[in-house]
XYZ file of C-alpha atoms in Angstrom:
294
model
C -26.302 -28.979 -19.403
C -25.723 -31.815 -21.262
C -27.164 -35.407 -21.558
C -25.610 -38.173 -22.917
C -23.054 -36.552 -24.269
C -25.422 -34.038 -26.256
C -26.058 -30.071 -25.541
C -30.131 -30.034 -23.823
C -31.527 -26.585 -25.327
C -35.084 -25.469 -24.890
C -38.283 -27.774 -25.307
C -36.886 -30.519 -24.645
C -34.862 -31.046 -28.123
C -31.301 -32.609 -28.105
C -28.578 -31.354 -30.421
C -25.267 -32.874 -31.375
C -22.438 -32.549 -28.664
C -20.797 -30.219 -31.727
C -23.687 -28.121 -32.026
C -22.599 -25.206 -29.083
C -25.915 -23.630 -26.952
C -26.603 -20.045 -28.447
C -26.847 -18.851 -24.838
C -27.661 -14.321 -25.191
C -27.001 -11.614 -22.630
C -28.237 -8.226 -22.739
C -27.192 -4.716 -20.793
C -25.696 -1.284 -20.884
C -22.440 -2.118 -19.914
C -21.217 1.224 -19.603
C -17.990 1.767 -17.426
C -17.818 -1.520 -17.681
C -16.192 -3.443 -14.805
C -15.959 -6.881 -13.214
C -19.384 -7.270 -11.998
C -19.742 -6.997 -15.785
C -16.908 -9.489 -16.811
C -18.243 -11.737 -14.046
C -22.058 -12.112 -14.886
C -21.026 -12.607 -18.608
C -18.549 -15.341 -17.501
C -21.555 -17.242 -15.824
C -22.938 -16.918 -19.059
C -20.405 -18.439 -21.390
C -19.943 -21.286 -18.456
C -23.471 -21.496 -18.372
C -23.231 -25.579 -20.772
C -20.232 -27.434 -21.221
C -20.377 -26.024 -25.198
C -21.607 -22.430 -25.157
C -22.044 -19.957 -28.246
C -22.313 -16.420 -26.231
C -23.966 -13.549 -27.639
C -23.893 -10.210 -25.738
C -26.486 -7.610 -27.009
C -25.813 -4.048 -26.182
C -28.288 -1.248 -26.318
C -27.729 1.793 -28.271
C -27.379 5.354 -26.609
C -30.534 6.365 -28.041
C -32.724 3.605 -26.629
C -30.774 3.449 -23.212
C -31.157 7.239 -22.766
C -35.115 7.241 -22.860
C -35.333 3.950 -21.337
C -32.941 4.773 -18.230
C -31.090 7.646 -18.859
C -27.550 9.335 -19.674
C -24.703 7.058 -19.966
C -20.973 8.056 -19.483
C -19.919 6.133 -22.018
C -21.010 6.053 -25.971
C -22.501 3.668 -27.929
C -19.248 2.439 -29.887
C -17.130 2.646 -26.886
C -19.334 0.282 -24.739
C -19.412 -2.271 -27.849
C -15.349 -1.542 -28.246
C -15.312 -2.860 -24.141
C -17.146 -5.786 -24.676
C -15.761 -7.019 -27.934
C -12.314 -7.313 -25.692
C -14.150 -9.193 -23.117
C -12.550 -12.799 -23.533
C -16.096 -14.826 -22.668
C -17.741 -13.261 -25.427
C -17.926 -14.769 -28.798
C -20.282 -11.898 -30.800
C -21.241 -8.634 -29.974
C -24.836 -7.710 -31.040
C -25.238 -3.962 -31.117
C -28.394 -1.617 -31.353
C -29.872 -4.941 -28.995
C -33.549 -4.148 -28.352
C -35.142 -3.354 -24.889
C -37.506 -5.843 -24.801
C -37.035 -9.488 -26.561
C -39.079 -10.875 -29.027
C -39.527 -14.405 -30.608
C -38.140 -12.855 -33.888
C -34.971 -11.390 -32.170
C -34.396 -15.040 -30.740
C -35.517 -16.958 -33.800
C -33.375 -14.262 -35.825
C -30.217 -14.987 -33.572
C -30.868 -18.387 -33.479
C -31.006 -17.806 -29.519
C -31.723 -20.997 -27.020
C -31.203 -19.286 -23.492
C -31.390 -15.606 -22.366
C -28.727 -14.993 -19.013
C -29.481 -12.836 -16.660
C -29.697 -11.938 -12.998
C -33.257 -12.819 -11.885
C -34.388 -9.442 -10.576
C -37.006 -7.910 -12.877
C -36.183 -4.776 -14.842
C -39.175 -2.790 -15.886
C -39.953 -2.977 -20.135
C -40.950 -0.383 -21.951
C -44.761 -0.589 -21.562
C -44.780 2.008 -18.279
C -46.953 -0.602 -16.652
C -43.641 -2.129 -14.608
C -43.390 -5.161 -16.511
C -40.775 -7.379 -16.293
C -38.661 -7.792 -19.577
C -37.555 -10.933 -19.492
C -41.310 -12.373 -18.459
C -41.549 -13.588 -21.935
C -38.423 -15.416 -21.919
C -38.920 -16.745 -18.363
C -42.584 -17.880 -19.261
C -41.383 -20.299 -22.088
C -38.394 -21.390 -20.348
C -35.382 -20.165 -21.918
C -34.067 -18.237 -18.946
C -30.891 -18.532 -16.851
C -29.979 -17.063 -14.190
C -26.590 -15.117 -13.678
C -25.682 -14.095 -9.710
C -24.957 -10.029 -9.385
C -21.474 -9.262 -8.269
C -22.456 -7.557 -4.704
C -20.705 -4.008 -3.771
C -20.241 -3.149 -7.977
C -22.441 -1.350 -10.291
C -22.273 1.438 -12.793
C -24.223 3.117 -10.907
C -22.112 2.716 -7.690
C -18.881 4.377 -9.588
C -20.817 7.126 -11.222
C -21.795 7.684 -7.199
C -18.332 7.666 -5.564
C -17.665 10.334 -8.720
C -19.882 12.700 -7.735
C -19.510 12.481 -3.854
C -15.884 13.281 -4.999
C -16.696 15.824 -7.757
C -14.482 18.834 -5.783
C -11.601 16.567 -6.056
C -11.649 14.970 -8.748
C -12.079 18.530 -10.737
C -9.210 19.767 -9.591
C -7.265 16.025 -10.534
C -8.071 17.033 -13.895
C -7.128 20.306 -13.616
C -3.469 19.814 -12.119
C -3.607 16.969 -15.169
C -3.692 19.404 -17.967
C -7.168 19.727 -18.421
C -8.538 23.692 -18.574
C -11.676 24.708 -16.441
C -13.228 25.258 -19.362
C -12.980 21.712 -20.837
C -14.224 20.953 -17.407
C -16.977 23.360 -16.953
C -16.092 25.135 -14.170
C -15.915 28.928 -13.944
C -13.387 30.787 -13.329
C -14.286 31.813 -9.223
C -15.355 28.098 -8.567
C -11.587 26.980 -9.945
C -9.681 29.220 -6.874
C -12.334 28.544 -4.890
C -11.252 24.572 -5.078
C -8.192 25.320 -4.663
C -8.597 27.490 -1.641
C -10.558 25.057 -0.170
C -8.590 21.852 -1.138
C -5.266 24.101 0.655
C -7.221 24.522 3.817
C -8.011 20.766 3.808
C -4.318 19.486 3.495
C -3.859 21.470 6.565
C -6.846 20.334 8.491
C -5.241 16.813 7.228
C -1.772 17.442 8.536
C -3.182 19.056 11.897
C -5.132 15.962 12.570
C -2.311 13.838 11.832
C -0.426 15.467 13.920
C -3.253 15.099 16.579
C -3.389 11.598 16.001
C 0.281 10.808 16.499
C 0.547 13.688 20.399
C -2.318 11.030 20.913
C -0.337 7.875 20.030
C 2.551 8.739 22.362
C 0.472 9.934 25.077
C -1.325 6.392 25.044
C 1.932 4.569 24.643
C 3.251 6.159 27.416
C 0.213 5.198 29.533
C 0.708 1.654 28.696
C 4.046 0.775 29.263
C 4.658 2.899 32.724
C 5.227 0.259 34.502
C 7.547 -1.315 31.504
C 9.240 2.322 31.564
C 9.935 1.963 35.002
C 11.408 -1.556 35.335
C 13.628 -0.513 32.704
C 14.870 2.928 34.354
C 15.405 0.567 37.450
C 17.694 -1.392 35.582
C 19.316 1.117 33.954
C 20.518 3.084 36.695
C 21.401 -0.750 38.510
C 23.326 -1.410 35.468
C 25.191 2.128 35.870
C 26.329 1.841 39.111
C 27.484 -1.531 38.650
C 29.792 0.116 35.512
C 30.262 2.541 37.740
C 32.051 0.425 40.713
C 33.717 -1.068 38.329
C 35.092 1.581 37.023
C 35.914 3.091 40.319
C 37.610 -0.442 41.275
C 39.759 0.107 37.808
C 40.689 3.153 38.793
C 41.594 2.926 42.065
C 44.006 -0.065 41.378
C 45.365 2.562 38.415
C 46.290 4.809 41.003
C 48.050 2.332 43.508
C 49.578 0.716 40.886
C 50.952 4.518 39.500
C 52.331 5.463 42.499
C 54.213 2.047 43.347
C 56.168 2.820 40.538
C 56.687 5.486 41.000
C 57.993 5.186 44.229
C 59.749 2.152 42.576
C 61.456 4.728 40.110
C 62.356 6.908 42.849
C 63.988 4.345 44.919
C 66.060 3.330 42.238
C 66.951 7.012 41.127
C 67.879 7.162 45.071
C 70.006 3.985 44.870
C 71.797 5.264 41.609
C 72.761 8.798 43.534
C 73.933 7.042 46.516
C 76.141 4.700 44.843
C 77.550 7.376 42.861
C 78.496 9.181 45.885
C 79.618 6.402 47.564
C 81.960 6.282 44.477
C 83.456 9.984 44.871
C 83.894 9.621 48.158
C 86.444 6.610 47.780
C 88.087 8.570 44.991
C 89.171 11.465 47.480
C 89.866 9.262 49.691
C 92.482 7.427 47.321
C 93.581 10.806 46.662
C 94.228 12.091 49.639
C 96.235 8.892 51.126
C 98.524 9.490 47.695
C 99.061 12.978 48.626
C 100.380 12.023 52.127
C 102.765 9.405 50.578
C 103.918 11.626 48.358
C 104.896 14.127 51.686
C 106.257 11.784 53.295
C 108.452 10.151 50.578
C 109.783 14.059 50.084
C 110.777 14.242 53.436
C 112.696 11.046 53.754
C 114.165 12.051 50.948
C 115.956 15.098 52.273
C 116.947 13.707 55.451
């Protein structure tokens, strides 16, 4: 915090508004993640002007003090060196603080979450009691549902699967220590779930329909009435279309044969009046031939 424009630091003493806090945090930070990221960023935010120092513990320490990690020494410093809050990286950082590790580091505060982590006594001692009792403790807030421990679970409860990821990745059962029965085994096994898988989802969707059509009866019905009002309507119509077709097809046709009938009459009427002329020519012509000879 500051006051009056200086940077407060433990027992009371004021520094210049230049001088940043030497704030430290300590862990194991292997497979490192957010939670991580995030308790360190409450760190570094921790005064206006903050110098952060992140210790790390070495494997050796970490693995008698809580056990195997996944990750080695150098690649949990590597992780934290491209954290962006994090000005230094201390490795080899001791279980248990000291006054010479903070005078050494020229360290004001110690950030941490405030639940107690046993030291190294056996006795269940808190390690950062010492730093607590002489006031040079912040706390940091745990990021809930995210811990090293949490991802190193959902690994194992997966272990079948994620074997045989590696496996159709390149890697040989060998590499992953897995004989050679366990390998088909998997893969037997990880077959007969893809079906279970696809018969249930095929389960799922007979269900789906079968609820569907449950629901919307009544909508299924209302529609079916209208569908059948709306075909017989078409229907009518069409019948009304066609039946004026029809009347219309035959008027002309009658029409056409009417006027075919006209046409043969009046060229009848025609011959007729030809013989006619013909005949009344002949019969001049007789008569002419007999006047003649008188």
């Amino acid at each position: 915090m500051s006051v009056n424009g200086e940077n407060k630091v433990s027992g009371g003493e004021s520094t210049a508004s230049d001088r940043p806090v030497r704030v430290y945090a300590d862990g194991i930070y292997d497979l490192f993640h957010f939670g991580h990221a995030r308790a360190i960023e409450q760190a570094k935010k921790s005064f206006p002007n903050t110098y952060l120092l992140v210790g790390c513990c070495n494997d050796e320490i970490t693995n008698k003090f809580k056990g195997k990690t996944v990750m080695t020494e150098s690649e949990r410093y590597e992780s934290l060196r491209h954290c962006k809050w994090v000005d230094e990286v201390i490795p080899d950082a001791p279980w248990v603080l000291t006054t010479e590790f903070l005078d050494k580091h020229k360290i004001d505060y110690v950030a941490h979450d405030a639940l107690p982590y046993a030291d190294a006594s056996g006795a269940g001692n808190d390690v950062y009691e010492f730093v607590k009792s002489i006031g040079k403790f912040k706390e940091t807030k745990r990021t809930e549902g995210i811990s090293t421990s949490d991802i190193i679970m959902r690994i194992v409860k997966d272990y079948n699967q994620y074997v045989l990821r590696n496996l159709d990745r390149g890697y040989s059962r060998e590499e992953l220590g897995v004989s050679f029965v366990k390998e088909k085994r998997l893969r037997v096994n990880m077959r007969f779930k893809k079906l279970q898988e696809k018969v249930k989802e095929q389960q799922e969707k007979i269900h789906t329909v079968a609820k569907t059509a449950g629901m919307h009866h009544d909508e299924w019905l209302e529609n079916a009435d209208r569908w059948v009002a709306g075909f017989l309507e078409m229907f009518e119509e069409g019948c009304h279309k066609m039946g004026t077709a029809i009347r219309d097809g035959i008027q002309q046709r009658l029409m056409r044969q009417e006027s075919e009938e006209n046409r043969r009459l009046l060229q009848n009427g025609l011959t007729i009046s030809e013989d006619n002329d013909d005949e009344q020519m002949s019969d001049d012509n007789e008569d002419l031939s007999v006047s003649t000879s008188k």
